[in-house]
GROMACS .gro file of C-alpha atoms in nm:
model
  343
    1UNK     CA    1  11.912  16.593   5.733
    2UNK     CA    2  11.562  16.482   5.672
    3UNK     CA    3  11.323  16.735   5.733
    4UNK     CA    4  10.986  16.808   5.640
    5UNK     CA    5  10.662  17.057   5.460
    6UNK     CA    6  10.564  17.318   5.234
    7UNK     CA    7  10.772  17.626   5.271
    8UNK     CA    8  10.556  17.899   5.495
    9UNK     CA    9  10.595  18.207   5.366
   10UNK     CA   10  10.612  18.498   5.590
   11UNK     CA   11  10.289  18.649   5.584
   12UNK     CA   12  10.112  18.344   5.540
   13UNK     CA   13   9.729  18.403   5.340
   14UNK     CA   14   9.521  18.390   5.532
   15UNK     CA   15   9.104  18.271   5.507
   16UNK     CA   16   8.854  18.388   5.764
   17UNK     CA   17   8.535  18.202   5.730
   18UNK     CA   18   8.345  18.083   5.936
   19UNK     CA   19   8.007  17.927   5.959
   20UNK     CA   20   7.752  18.068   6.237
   21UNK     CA   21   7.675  17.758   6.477
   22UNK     CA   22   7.404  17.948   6.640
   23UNK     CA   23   7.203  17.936   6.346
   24UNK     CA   24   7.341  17.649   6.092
   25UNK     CA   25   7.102  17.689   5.848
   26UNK     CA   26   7.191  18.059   5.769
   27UNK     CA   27   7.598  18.039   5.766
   28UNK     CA   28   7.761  18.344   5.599
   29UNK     CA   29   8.151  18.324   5.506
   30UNK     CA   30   8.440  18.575   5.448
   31UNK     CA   31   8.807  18.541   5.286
   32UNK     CA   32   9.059  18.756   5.365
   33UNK     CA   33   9.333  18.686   5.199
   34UNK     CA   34   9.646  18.857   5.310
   35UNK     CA   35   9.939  18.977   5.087
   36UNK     CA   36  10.266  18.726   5.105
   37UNK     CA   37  10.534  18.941   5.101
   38UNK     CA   38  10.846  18.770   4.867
   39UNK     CA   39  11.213  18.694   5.033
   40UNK     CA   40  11.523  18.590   4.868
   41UNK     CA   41  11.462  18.277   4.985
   42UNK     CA   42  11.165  18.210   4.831
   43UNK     CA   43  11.250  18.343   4.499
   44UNK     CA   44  11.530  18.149   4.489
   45UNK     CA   45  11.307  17.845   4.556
   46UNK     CA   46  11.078  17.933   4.300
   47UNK     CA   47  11.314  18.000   4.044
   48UNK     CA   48  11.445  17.628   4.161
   49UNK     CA   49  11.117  17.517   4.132
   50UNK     CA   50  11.021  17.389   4.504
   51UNK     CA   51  10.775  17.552   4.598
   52UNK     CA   52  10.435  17.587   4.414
   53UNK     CA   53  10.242  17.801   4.603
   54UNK     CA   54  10.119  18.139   4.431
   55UNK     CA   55  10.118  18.477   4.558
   56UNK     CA   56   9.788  18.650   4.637
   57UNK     CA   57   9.627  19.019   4.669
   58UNK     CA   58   9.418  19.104   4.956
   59UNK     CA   59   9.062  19.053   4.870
   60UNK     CA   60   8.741  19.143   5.121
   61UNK     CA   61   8.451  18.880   4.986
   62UNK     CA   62   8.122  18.775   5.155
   63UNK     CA   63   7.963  18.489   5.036
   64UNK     CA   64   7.691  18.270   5.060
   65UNK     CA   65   7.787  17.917   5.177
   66UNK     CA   66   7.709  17.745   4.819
   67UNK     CA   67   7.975  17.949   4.693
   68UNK     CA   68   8.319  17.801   4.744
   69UNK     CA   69   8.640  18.005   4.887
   70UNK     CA   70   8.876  17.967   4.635
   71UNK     CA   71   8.599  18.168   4.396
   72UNK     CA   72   8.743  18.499   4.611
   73UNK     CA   73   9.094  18.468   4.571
   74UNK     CA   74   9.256  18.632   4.315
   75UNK     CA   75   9.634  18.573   4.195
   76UNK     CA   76   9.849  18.849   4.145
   77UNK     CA   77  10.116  18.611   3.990
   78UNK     CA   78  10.113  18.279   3.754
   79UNK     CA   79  10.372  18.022   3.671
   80UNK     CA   80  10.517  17.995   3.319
   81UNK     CA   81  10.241  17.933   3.072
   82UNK     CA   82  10.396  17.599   2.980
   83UNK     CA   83  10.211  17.403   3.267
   84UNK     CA   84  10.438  17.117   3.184
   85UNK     CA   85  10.715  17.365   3.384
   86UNK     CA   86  10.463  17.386   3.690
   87UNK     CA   87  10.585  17.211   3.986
   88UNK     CA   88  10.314  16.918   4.105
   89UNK     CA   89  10.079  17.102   4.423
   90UNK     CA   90  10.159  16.818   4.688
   91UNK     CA   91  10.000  16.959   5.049
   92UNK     CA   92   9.961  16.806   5.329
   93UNK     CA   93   9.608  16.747   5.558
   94UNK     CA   94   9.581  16.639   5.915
   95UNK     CA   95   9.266  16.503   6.061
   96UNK     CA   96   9.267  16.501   6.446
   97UNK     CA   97   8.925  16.331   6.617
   98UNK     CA   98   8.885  16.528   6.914
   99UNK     CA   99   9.065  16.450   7.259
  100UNK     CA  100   8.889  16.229   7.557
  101UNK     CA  101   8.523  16.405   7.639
  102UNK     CA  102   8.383  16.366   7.973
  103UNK     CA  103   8.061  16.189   7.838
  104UNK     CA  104   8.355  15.946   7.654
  105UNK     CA  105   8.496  15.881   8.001
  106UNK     CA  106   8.172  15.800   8.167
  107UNK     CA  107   8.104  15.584   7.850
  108UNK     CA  108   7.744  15.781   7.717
  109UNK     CA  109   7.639  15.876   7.382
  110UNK     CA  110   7.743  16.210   7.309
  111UNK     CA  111   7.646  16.356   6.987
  112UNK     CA  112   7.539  16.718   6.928
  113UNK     CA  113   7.567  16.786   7.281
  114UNK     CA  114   7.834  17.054   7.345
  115UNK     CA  115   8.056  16.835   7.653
  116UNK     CA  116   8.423  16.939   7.725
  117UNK     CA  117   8.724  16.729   7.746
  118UNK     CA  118   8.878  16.529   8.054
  119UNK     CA  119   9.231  16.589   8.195
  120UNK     CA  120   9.296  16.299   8.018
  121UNK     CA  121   9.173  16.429   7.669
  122UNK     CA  122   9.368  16.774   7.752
  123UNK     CA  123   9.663  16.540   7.759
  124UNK     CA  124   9.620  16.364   7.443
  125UNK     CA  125   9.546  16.689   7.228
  126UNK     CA  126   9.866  16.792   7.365
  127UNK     CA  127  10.069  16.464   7.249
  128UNK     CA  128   9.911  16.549   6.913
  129UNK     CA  129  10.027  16.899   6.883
  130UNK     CA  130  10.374  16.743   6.978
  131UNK     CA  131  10.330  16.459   6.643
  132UNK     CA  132  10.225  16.745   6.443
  133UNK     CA  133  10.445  17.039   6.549
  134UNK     CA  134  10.663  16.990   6.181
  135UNK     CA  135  10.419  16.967   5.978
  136UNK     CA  136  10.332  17.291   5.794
  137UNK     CA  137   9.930  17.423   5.864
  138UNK     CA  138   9.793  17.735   5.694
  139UNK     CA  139   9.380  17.660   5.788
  140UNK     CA  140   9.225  17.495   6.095
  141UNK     CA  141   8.870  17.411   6.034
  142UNK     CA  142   8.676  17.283   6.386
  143UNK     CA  143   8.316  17.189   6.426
  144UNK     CA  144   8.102  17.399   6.647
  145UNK     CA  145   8.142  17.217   6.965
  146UNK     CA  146   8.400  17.279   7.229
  147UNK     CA  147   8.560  16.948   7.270
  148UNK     CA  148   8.700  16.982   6.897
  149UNK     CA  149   8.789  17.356   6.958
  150UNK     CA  150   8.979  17.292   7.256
  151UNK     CA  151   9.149  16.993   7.083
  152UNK     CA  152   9.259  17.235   6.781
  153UNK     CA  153   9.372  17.504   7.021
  154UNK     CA  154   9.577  17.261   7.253
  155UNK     CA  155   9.752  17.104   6.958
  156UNK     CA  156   9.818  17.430   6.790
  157UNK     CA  157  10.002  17.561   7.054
  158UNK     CA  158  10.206  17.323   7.040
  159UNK     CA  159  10.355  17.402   6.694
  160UNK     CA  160  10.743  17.487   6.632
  161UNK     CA  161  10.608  17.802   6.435
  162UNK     CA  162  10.477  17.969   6.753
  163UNK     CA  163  10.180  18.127   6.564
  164UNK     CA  164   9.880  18.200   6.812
  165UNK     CA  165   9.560  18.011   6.701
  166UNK     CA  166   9.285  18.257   6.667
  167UNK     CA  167   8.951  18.157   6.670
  168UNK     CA  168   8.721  18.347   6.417
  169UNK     CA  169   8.371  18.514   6.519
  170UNK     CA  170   8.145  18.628   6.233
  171UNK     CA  171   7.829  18.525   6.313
  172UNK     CA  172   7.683  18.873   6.276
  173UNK     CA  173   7.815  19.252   6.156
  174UNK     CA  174   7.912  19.336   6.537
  175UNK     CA  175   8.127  19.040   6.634
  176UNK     CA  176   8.265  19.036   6.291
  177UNK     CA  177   8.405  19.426   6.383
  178UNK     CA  178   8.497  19.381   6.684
  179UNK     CA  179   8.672  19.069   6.623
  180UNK     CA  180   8.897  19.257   6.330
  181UNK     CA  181   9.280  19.201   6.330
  182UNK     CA  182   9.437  19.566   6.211
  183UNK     CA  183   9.795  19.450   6.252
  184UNK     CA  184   9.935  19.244   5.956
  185UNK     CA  185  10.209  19.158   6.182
  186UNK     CA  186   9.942  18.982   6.425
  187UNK     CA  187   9.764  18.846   6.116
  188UNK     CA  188  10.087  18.698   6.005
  189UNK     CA  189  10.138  18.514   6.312
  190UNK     CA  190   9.822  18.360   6.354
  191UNK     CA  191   9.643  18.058   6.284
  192UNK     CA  192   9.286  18.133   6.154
  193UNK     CA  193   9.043  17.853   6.331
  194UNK     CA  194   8.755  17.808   6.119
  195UNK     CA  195   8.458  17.656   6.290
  196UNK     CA  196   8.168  17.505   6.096
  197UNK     CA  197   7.872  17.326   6.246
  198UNK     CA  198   7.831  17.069   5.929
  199UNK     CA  199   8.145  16.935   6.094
  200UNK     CA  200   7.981  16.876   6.434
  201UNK     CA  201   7.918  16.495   6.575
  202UNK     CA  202   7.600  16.323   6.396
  203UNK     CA  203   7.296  16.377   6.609
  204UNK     CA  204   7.208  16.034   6.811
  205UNK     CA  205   6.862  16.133   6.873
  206UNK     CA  206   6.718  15.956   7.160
  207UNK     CA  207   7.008  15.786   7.279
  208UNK     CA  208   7.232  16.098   7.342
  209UNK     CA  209   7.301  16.136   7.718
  210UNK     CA  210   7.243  15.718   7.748
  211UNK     CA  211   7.480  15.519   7.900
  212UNK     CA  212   7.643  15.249   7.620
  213UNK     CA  213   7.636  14.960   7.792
  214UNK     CA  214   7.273  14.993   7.952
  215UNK     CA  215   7.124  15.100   7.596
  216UNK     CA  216   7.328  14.755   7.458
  217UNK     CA  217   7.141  14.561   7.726
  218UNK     CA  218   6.817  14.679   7.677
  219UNK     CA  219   6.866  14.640   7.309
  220UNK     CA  220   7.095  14.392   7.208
  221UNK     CA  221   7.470  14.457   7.114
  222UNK     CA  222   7.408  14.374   6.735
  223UNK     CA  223   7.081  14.668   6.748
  224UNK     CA  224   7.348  14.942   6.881
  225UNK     CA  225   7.633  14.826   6.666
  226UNK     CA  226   7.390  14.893   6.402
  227UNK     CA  227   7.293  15.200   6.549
  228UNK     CA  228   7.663  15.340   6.549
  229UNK     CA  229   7.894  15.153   6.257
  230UNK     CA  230   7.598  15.109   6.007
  231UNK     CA  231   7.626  15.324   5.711
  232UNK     CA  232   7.250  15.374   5.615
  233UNK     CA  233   7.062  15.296   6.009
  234UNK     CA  234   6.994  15.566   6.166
  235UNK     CA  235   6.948  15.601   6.615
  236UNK     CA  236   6.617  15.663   6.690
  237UNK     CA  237   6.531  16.033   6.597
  238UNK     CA  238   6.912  16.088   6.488
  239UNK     CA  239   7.170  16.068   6.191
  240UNK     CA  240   7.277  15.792   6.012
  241UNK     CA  241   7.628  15.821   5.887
  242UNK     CA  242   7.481  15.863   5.553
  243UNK     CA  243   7.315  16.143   5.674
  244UNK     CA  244   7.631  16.278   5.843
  245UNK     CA  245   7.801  16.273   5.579
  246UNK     CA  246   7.637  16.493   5.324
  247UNK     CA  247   7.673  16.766   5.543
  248UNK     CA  248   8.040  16.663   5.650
  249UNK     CA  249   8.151  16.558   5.301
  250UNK     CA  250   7.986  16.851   5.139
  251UNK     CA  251   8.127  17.090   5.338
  252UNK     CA  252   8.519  16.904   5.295
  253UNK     CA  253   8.414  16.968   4.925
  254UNK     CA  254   8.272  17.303   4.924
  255UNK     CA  255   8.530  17.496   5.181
  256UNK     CA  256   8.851  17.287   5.256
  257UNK     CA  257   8.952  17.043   4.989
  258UNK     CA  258   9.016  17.412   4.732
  259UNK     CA  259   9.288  17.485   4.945
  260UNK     CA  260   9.429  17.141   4.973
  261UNK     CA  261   9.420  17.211   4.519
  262UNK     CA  262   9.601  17.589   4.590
  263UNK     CA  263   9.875  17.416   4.757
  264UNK     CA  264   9.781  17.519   5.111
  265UNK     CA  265   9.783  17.275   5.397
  266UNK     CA  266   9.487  17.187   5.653
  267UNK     CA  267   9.407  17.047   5.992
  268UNK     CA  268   9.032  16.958   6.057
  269UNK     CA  269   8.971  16.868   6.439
  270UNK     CA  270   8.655  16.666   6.482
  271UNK     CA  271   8.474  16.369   6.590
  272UNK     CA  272   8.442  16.027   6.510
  273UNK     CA  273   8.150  16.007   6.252
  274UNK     CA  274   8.206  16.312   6.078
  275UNK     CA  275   8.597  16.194   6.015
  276UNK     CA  276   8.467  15.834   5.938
  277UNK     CA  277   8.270  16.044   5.668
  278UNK     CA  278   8.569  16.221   5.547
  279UNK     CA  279   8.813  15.925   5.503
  280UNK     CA  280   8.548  15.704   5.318
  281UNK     CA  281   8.576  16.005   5.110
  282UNK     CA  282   8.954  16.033   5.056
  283UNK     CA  283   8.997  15.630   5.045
  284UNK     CA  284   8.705  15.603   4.876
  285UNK     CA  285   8.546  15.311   5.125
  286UNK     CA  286   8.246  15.137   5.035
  287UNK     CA  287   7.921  15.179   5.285
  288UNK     CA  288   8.045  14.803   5.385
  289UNK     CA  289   8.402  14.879   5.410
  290UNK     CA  290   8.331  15.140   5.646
  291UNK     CA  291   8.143  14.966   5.921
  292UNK     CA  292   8.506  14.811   6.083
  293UNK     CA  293   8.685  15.178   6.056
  294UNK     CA  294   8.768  15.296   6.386
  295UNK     CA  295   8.874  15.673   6.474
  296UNK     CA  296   9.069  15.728   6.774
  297UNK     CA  297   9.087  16.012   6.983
  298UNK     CA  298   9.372  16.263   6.972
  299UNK     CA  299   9.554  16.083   6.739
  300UNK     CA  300   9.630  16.256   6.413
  301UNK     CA  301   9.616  16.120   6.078
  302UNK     CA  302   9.834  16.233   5.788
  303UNK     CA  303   9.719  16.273   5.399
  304UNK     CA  304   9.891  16.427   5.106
  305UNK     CA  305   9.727  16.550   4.828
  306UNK     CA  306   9.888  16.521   4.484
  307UNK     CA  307   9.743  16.554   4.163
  308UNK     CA  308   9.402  16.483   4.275
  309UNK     CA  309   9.422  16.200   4.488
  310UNK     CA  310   9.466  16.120   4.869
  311UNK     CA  311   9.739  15.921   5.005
  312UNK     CA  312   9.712  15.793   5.342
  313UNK     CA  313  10.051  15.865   5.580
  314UNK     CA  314   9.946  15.696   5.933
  315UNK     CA  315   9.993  15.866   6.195
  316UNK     CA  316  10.332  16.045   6.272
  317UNK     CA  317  10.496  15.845   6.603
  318UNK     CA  318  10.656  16.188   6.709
  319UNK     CA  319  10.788  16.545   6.603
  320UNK     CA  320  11.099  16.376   6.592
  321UNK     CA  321  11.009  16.066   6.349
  322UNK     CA  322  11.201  16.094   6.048
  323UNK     CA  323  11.005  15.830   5.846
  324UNK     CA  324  10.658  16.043   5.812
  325UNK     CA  325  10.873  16.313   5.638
  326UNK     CA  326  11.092  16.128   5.449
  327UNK     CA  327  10.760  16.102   5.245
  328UNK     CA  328  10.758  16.400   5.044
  329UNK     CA  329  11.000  16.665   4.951
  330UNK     CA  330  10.822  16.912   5.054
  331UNK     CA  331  10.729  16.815   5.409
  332UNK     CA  332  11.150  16.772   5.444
  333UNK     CA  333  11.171  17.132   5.287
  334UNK     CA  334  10.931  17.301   5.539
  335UNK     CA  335  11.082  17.121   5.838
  336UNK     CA  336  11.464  17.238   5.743
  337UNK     CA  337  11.339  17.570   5.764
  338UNK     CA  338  11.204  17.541   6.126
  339UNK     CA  339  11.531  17.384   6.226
  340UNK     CA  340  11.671  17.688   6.070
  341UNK     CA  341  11.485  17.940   6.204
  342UNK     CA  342  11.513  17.782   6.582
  343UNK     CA  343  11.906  17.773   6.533
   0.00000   0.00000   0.00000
């Protein structure tokens, strides 16, 4: 049977961090790694060489947002010496643009400003919980605005894993204690939501709250095209996607792409322009090439990382499409063991 993903362990590691929206520019992180506790199972697919993720010890870090995650976690176990015995780290990432808003149903620029989603857009972060529900997530990273929040939760829930998505409040000491999980059971069955404000929408400036088609007439289609697919243009008093993208990028760097190397496996829900950002990143698009790239919403996109490099997967069709994990060994392996664990 073809099945799919990265064996979960039970007791899954888990990273809380996440950066304070209410004040950006003053973000404060903390891991928390969580013991994995070993089965037969997964000793036998170690010793079989499968699986190549690595057992950690818990570890309580703050740190400042220049420093990266991965700096905090410390490995209780290594493979053989001999790295040519090492299996290759081959994870998975899904990038989800955020459901249908209601300012993209009544067709105005939206930006930084925090808008929900539409029936419609509840409905299509559902269909892409349902394309993703075999595919194996240990980190959800959102932006700081509610549309890609309620995207990541409605997709989550969807999952064949049945872990509750948790979403993680550490903006200062008291939410940070009263927000504190003391059952590893709970812990275990959760899905840590990371939100981060670098991955918010680019600021439009002046034309946020504008109706498209109005701003194209008084401006000329070619001036807002501009405005929106240029690279280096910038909306009057907003971002340019360059602009976006150091924040976006830098933060993919900094915080998410270190697990993608530890062999753990991400979803980042966001919106158009910071995701344009991150695949001219992974495919490595010129500031020409990425002019005519298009993001739509609530449909996810699949990449698997392998020995340093991104390779692009589409979009998986269904929970049932057998072609998306026919891809990798390890997305079959992880799938098998949610059929097995449903049976």
């Amino acid at each position: 049977m073809i099945s799919s993903g990265f064996l979960e362990f039970n007791g899954a590691v888990q990273v809380y961090n996440h950066a304070c929206d209410s004040n950006p520019h003053n973000v404060s992180l903390i891991s928390l790694p969580v013991i994995r506790k070993g089965f037969d199972s997964d000793v036998r697919l170690f010793r079989r060489g499968i699986c190549s993720m690595r057992n950690f010890r818990l570890s309580d870090v703050c740190a400042t947002p220049q420093v990266s995650i991965m700096n905090h976690i410390t490995p209780v176990s290594d493979w053989n010496s001999d790295d040519s015995m090492r299996p290759s780290i081959e994870t998975a990432l899904i990038l989800i643009r955020h459901g249908e808003s209601m300012w993209n149903e009544k067709n105005l620029f939206t930006g930084s400003v925090d808008v929900p989603l539409t029936r419609r857009g509840v409905e299509e972060a559902i269909e892409a919980g349902k394309r993703i529900s075999n595919l194996p997530i240990d980190y959800v990273y959102t932006s700081a605005l509610i549309r890609s929040q309620m995207t990541a939760v409605l997709a989550l829930i969807q999952h064949r894993c049945k872990k509750v998505p948790i979403i993680i409040h550490n903006c200062n000491e008291q939410a940070e204690a009263w927000s504190q999980i003391y059952s590893d059971e709970a812990r275990k069955q959760s899905f840590p939501v990371i939100r981060a404000w670098q991955l918010n929408e680019r600021m439009y400036g002046e034309l946020q709250g504008l109706n498209k088609q109005e701003i194209a007439k008084r401006y000329g289609e070619e001036q807002v095209h501009e405005w929106r697919r240029s690279y280096e243009i910038p909306p009057p008093e907003g971002e340019s996607l360059q602009m976006c993208s150091q924040r976006a990028v830098g933060y993919f760097k900094e915080h998410i792409e270190p697990h993608l190397q530890s062999g753990k496996h991400v979803m980042v829900a966001a919106h158009a322009n910071t995701l344009r950002s991150i695949i001219m990143y992974l495919e490595k698009l010129t500031s020409r090439q990425v002019i005519g790239l298009e993001v739509s919403t609530g449909v996810p996109l699949l990449y698997i990382y392998k020995e340093g490099t991104f390779m692009k997967r589409g979009s998986p069709v269904g929970s049932s499409e057998a072609g998306v994990y026919a891809l990798t060994r390890n997305l079959a392996l992880y799938r098998q063991k949610l059929d097995e664990m449903s049976c």
